[in-house]
Amino acid sequence: MTSALADGLRLSDPAGNTVTIPPAAVARLWAAVADDRKTLSLYGLGEPGDLAFALESTADDAPVVSVRGVLRYLLDVDDDALLRLCTTPNCPNESTGNSALTRVCSDHLDTVVPGLLPNAGDDILPGDREDAARESRTMRLNAWEGELRDAERHVAGELRVLESLRNGS
């Protein structure tokens, strides 16, 4: 990835389509991966500069790039935009939030959170999967609300500072 900051990043998808991501988009991708690595505590992925990227698709001329199949991004090179996608493989939807619980889209809120079901299949009783899906949805929505409340507090603080500067304080 480090060399891609100077020359751009050339990737091919499984269908053989090739795309070159310009250096500015690579820099946005690098920043997003570094931020997500820290936010999601994915230090086992390695350093952002050492990571390899895979091109999942080039639908609508906007490449979908994944990092080790864990982090997924849609790069809209024309609009200088980067969207964090749902972590469900091949899902084209934007994620609801930025935490481990909220990196799914609204279609996948019921995806069972790891650890809610026993590891052994014969220990899962009838109704356990449905209960785990409901609990997962509740956990994800609560986490998303927490993220929104944190962002709301941050914005409220920034607005107070702005108002005090406007008033000459």
PDB file of C-alpha atoms in Angstrom:
ATOM      1  CA  MET A   1       0.000   0.000   0.000  1.00  0.00           C
ATOM      2  CA  THR A   2       2.878   2.373   0.715  1.00  0.00           C
ATOM      3  CA  SER A   3       4.022   2.284  -2.892  1.00  0.00           C
ATOM      4  CA  ALA A   4       0.424   2.815  -4.047  1.00  0.00           C
ATOM      5  CA  LEU A   5       0.395   6.269  -2.449  1.00  0.00           C
ATOM      6  CA  ALA A   6       2.787   7.441  -5.136  1.00  0.00           C
ATOM      7  CA  ASP A   7       1.644   5.491  -8.188  1.00  0.00           C
ATOM      8  CA  GLY A   8      -1.952   4.497  -7.464  1.00  0.00           C
ATOM      9  CA  LEU A   9      -3.225   1.011  -6.757  1.00  0.00           C
ATOM     10  CA  ARG A  10      -3.927  -1.442  -9.591  1.00  0.00           C
ATOM     11  CA  LEU A  11      -6.281  -4.268  -8.617  1.00  0.00           C
ATOM     12  CA  SER A  12      -8.085  -7.071 -10.465  1.00  0.00           C
ATOM     13  CA  ASP A  13     -11.334  -8.715  -9.368  1.00  0.00           C
ATOM     14  CA  PRO A  14     -12.153 -12.440  -9.693  1.00  0.00           C
ATOM     15  CA  ALA A  15     -13.910 -11.810 -13.028  1.00  0.00           C
ATOM     16  CA  GLY A  16     -10.715 -10.340 -14.497  1.00  0.00           C
ATOM     17  CA  ASN A  17     -11.794  -6.692 -14.421  1.00  0.00           C
ATOM     18  CA  THR A  18      -8.953  -4.339 -13.598  1.00  0.00           C
ATOM     19  CA  VAL A  19      -9.112  -0.924 -12.005  1.00  0.00           C
ATOM     20  CA  THR A  20      -6.477   1.638 -11.061  1.00  0.00           C
ATOM     21  CA  ILE A  21      -7.244   3.597  -7.929  1.00  0.00           C
ATOM     22  CA  PRO A  22      -5.610   7.043  -7.993  1.00  0.00           C
ATOM     23  CA  PRO A  23      -3.221   8.102  -5.200  1.00  0.00           C
ATOM     24  CA  ALA A  24      -5.764  10.482  -3.578  1.00  0.00           C
ATOM     25  CA  ALA A  25      -8.290   7.631  -3.233  1.00  0.00           C
ATOM     26  CA  VAL A  26      -5.540   5.348  -1.911  1.00  0.00           C
ATOM     27  CA  ALA A  27      -4.762   7.933   0.774  1.00  0.00           C
ATOM     28  CA  ARG A  28      -8.451   8.050   1.802  1.00  0.00           C
ATOM     29  CA  LEU A  29      -8.507   4.259   1.881  1.00  0.00           C
ATOM     30  CA  TRP A  30      -5.337   4.166   3.993  1.00  0.00           C
ATOM     31  CA  ALA A  31      -6.833   6.642   6.488  1.00  0.00           C
ATOM     32  CA  ALA A  32     -10.098   4.680   6.694  1.00  0.00           C
ATOM     33  CA  VAL A  33      -8.281   1.384   7.263  1.00  0.00           C
ATOM     34  CA  ALA A  34      -6.044   2.919   9.941  1.00  0.00           C
ATOM     35  CA  ASP A  35      -9.079   4.438  11.660  1.00  0.00           C
ATOM     36  CA  ASP A  36     -11.096   1.210  11.471  1.00  0.00           C
ATOM     37  CA  ARG A  37      -8.145  -0.874  12.627  1.00  0.00           C
ATOM     38  CA  LYS A  38      -7.928   1.284  15.747  1.00  0.00           C
ATOM     39  CA  THR A  39     -11.684   1.625  16.335  1.00  0.00           C
ATOM     40  CA  LEU A  40     -12.372  -2.091  15.897  1.00  0.00           C
ATOM     41  CA  SER A  41      -9.139  -3.220  17.653  1.00  0.00           C
ATOM     42  CA  LEU A  42      -8.058  -5.197  14.593  1.00  0.00           C
ATOM     43  CA  TYR A  43      -4.349  -4.992  15.357  1.00  0.00           C
ATOM     44  CA  GLY A  44      -3.890  -8.574  14.162  1.00  0.00           C
ATOM     45  CA  LEU A  45      -4.446  -7.356  10.596  1.00  0.00           C
ATOM     46  CA  GLY A  46      -1.040  -5.708  10.588  1.00  0.00           C
ATOM     47  CA  GLU A  47       0.018  -2.144   9.865  1.00  0.00           C
ATOM     48  CA  PRO A  48      -2.059  -0.286   7.260  1.00  0.00           C
ATOM     49  CA  GLY A  49       0.973   0.267   5.026  1.00  0.00           C
ATOM     50  CA  ASP A  50       1.665  -3.472   4.877  1.00  0.00           C
ATOM     51  CA  LEU A  51      -1.869  -4.645   4.102  1.00  0.00           C
ATOM     52  CA  ALA A  52      -2.906  -6.133   0.800  1.00  0.00           C
ATOM     53  CA  PHE A  53      -6.201  -5.115  -0.771  1.00  0.00           C
ATOM     54  CA  ALA A  54      -8.512  -7.216  -2.881  1.00  0.00           C
ATOM     55  CA  LEU A  55     -10.917  -5.922  -5.485  1.00  0.00           C
ATOM     56  CA  GLU A  56     -14.327  -7.517  -4.905  1.00  0.00           C
ATOM     57  CA  SER A  57     -16.120  -5.857  -7.791  1.00  0.00           C
ATOM     58  CA  THR A  58     -16.184  -2.852 -10.086  1.00  0.00           C
ATOM     59  CA  ALA A  59     -19.968  -2.415 -10.221  1.00  0.00           C
ATOM     60  CA  ASP A  60     -21.112   1.007 -11.465  1.00  0.00           C
ATOM     61  CA  ASP A  61     -17.470   2.045 -11.988  1.00  0.00           C
ATOM     62  CA  ALA A  62     -17.019   2.298  -8.211  1.00  0.00           C
ATOM     63  CA  PRO A  63     -14.591  -0.335  -6.970  1.00  0.00           C
ATOM     64  CA  VAL A  64     -15.421  -2.350  -3.862  1.00  0.00           C
ATOM     65  CA  VAL A  65     -12.163  -3.039  -2.028  1.00  0.00           C
ATOM     66  CA  SER A  66     -11.701  -5.404   0.895  1.00  0.00           C
ATOM     67  CA  VAL A  67      -8.919  -5.820   3.407  1.00  0.00           C
ATOM     68  CA  ARG A  68      -8.440  -9.470   4.299  1.00  0.00           C
ATOM     69  CA  GLY A  69     -12.165  -9.992   3.808  1.00  0.00           C
ATOM     70  CA  VAL A  70     -12.880  -8.143   7.056  1.00  0.00           C
ATOM     71  CA  LEU A  71     -13.089  -4.479   6.136  1.00  0.00           C
ATOM     72  CA  ARG A  72     -14.950  -3.496   2.967  1.00  0.00           C
ATOM     73  CA  TYR A  73     -15.085  -0.111   1.234  1.00  0.00           C
ATOM     74  CA  LEU A  74     -16.753   1.381  -1.810  1.00  0.00           C
ATOM     75  CA  LEU A  75     -14.556   3.968  -3.525  1.00  0.00           C
ATOM     76  CA  ASP A  76     -16.337   6.523  -5.648  1.00  0.00           C
ATOM     77  CA  VAL A  77     -13.305   8.013  -7.373  1.00  0.00           C
ATOM     78  CA  ASP A  78     -15.318  10.586  -9.361  1.00  0.00           C
ATOM     79  CA  ASP A  79     -16.957  12.073  -6.248  1.00  0.00           C
ATOM     80  CA  ASP A  80     -13.945  11.604  -3.939  1.00  0.00           C
ATOM     81  CA  ALA A  81     -16.089   9.485  -1.598  1.00  0.00           C
ATOM     82  CA  LEU A  82     -15.355   6.416   0.465  1.00  0.00           C
ATOM     83  CA  LEU A  83     -18.179   4.404   2.022  1.00  0.00           C
ATOM     84  CA  ARG A  84     -17.705   1.768   4.678  1.00  0.00           C
ATOM     85  CA  LEU A  85     -19.663  -1.278   3.603  1.00  0.00           C
ATOM     86  CA  CYS A  86     -21.435  -3.962   5.588  1.00  0.00           C
ATOM     87  CA  THR A  87     -19.037  -6.673   6.735  1.00  0.00           C
ATOM     88  CA  THR A  88     -21.347  -9.391   5.383  1.00  0.00           C
ATOM     89  CA  PRO A  89     -19.568 -10.843   2.324  1.00  0.00           C
ATOM     90  CA  ASN A  90     -20.827  -9.517  -1.023  1.00  0.00           C
ATOM     91  CA  CYS A  91     -23.317  -7.141   0.601  1.00  0.00           C
ATOM     92  CA  PRO A  92     -23.389  -3.859  -1.358  1.00  0.00           C
ATOM     93  CA  ASN A  93     -24.979  -1.806   1.449  1.00  0.00           C
ATOM     94  CA  GLU A  94     -23.328   0.854   3.589  1.00  0.00           C
ATOM     95  CA  SER A  95     -22.750  -0.066   7.239  1.00  0.00           C
ATOM     96  CA  THR A  96     -24.867   1.583   9.901  1.00  0.00           C
ATOM     97  CA  GLY A  97     -21.968   2.600  12.133  1.00  0.00           C
ATOM     98  CA  ASN A  98     -18.289   2.240  12.911  1.00  0.00           C
ATOM     99  CA  SER A  99     -18.054  -0.228  15.812  1.00  0.00           C
ATOM    100  CA  ALA A 100     -17.687  -3.992  15.662  1.00  0.00           C
ATOM    101  CA  LEU A 101     -21.418  -4.363  16.363  1.00  0.00           C
ATOM    102  CA  THR A 102     -22.568  -1.747  13.864  1.00  0.00           C
ATOM    103  CA  ARG A 103     -20.441  -2.555  10.813  1.00  0.00           C
ATOM    104  CA  VAL A 104     -23.469  -4.248   9.270  1.00  0.00           C
ATOM    105  CA  CYS A 105     -26.266  -2.753   7.177  1.00  0.00           C
ATOM    106  CA  SER A 106     -29.900  -2.560   8.216  1.00  0.00           C
ATOM    107  CA  ASP A 107     -30.553  -5.808   6.316  1.00  0.00           C
ATOM    108  CA  HIS A 108     -28.053  -7.701   8.501  1.00  0.00           C
ATOM    109  CA  LEU A 109     -28.853  -6.358  11.989  1.00  0.00           C
ATOM    110  CA  ASP A 110     -30.138  -9.831  12.919  1.00  0.00           C
ATOM    111  CA  THR A 111     -26.868 -11.567  12.021  1.00  0.00           C
ATOM    112  CA  VAL A 112     -25.906 -13.424  15.178  1.00  0.00           C
ATOM    113  CA  VAL A 113     -23.123 -11.816  17.178  1.00  0.00           C
ATOM    114  CA  PRO A 114     -20.260 -14.297  17.738  1.00  0.00           C
ATOM    115  CA  GLY A 115     -20.464 -15.940  21.148  1.00  0.00           C
ATOM    116  CA  LEU A 116     -24.249 -15.835  21.545  1.00  0.00           C
ATOM    117  CA  LEU A 117     -24.651 -19.443  20.423  1.00  0.00           C
ATOM    118  CA  PRO A 118     -22.735 -22.457  21.748  1.00  0.00           C
ATOM    119  CA  ASN A 119     -19.868 -23.699  19.588  1.00  0.00           C
ATOM    120  CA  ALA A 120     -21.224 -27.237  19.424  1.00  0.00           C
ATOM    121  CA  GLY A 121     -24.251 -27.576  17.160  1.00  0.00           C
ATOM    122  CA  ASP A 122     -25.851 -30.227  19.331  1.00  0.00           C
ATOM    123  CA  ASP A 123     -25.924 -27.765  22.267  1.00  0.00           C
ATOM    124  CA  ILE A 124     -28.230 -25.419  20.345  1.00  0.00           C
ATOM    125  CA  LEU A 125     -31.845 -25.953  21.327  1.00  0.00           C
ATOM    126  CA  PRO A 126     -34.916 -25.120  19.227  1.00  0.00           C
ATOM    127  CA  GLY A 127     -35.497 -21.374  19.297  1.00  0.00           C
ATOM    128  CA  ASP A 128     -31.910 -20.524  20.318  1.00  0.00           C
ATOM    129  CA  ARG A 129     -31.021 -19.138  16.869  1.00  0.00           C
ATOM    130  CA  GLU A 130     -34.100 -16.904  16.814  1.00  0.00           C
ATOM    131  CA  ASP A 131     -33.395 -15.673  20.355  1.00  0.00           C
ATOM    132  CA  ALA A 132     -29.765 -14.984  19.431  1.00  0.00           C
ATOM    133  CA  ALA A 133     -30.875 -13.056  16.318  1.00  0.00           C
ATOM    134  CA  ARG A 134     -33.241 -10.894  18.406  1.00  0.00           C
ATOM    135  CA  GLU A 135     -30.559 -10.296  21.035  1.00  0.00           C
ATOM    136  CA  SER A 136     -28.011  -9.478  18.315  1.00  0.00           C
ATOM    137  CA  ARG A 137     -30.378  -6.943  16.751  1.00  0.00           C
ATOM    138  CA  THR A 138     -30.946  -5.312  20.145  1.00  0.00           C
ATOM    139  CA  MET A 139     -27.212  -5.195  20.864  1.00  0.00           C
ATOM    140  CA  ARG A 140     -26.453  -3.697  17.441  1.00  0.00           C
ATOM    141  CA  LEU A 141     -29.178  -1.057  17.700  1.00  0.00           C
ATOM    142  CA  ASN A 142     -28.052  -0.112  21.230  1.00  0.00           C
ATOM    143  CA  ALA A 143     -24.447   0.188  20.038  1.00  0.00           C
ATOM    144  CA  TRP A 144     -25.530   2.301  17.069  1.00  0.00           C
ATOM    145  CA  GLU A 145     -27.544   4.565  19.381  1.00  0.00           C
ATOM    146  CA  GLY A 146     -24.453   4.928  21.599  1.00  0.00           C
ATOM    147  CA  GLU A 147     -22.365   5.956  18.592  1.00  0.00           C
ATOM    148  CA  LEU A 148     -24.979   8.507  17.563  1.00  0.00           C
ATOM    149  CA  ARG A 149     -25.222   9.917  21.117  1.00  0.00           C
ATOM    150  CA  ASP A 150     -21.420  10.254  21.274  1.00  0.00           C
ATOM    151  CA  ALA A 151     -21.408  12.074  17.943  1.00  0.00           C
ATOM    152  CA  GLU A 152     -24.267  14.268  19.164  1.00  0.00           C
ATOM    153  CA  ARG A 153     -22.301  15.227  22.310  1.00  0.00           C
ATOM    154  CA  HIS A 154     -19.236  16.014  20.226  1.00  0.00           C
ATOM    155  CA  VAL A 155     -21.211  18.220  17.847  1.00  0.00           C
ATOM    156  CA  ALA A 156     -22.959  19.979  20.751  1.00  0.00           C
ATOM    157  CA  GLY A 157     -19.555  20.774  22.260  1.00  0.00           C
ATOM    158  CA  GLU A 158     -18.238  22.082  18.965  1.00  0.00           C
ATOM    159  CA  LEU A 159     -21.330  24.260  18.560  1.00  0.00           C
ATOM    160  CA  ARG A 160     -20.819  25.717  22.063  1.00  0.00           C
ATOM    161  CA  VAL A 161     -17.217  26.612  21.165  1.00  0.00           C
ATOM    162  CA  LEU A 162     -18.359  28.159  17.884  1.00  0.00           C
ATOM    163  CA  GLU A 163     -21.035  30.195  19.614  1.00  0.00           C
ATOM    164  CA  SER A 164     -18.577  31.452  22.227  1.00  0.00           C
ATOM    165  CA  LEU A 165     -16.152  32.503  19.473  1.00  0.00           C
ATOM    166  CA  ARG A 166     -18.932  34.319  17.635  1.00  0.00           C
ATOM    167  CA  ASN A 167     -19.875  36.147  20.809  1.00  0.00           C
ATOM    168  CA  GLY A 168     -16.274  37.233  21.287  1.00  0.00           C
ATOM    169  CA  SER A 169     -15.638  35.189  24.428  1.00  0.00           C
TER     170      SER A 169
END
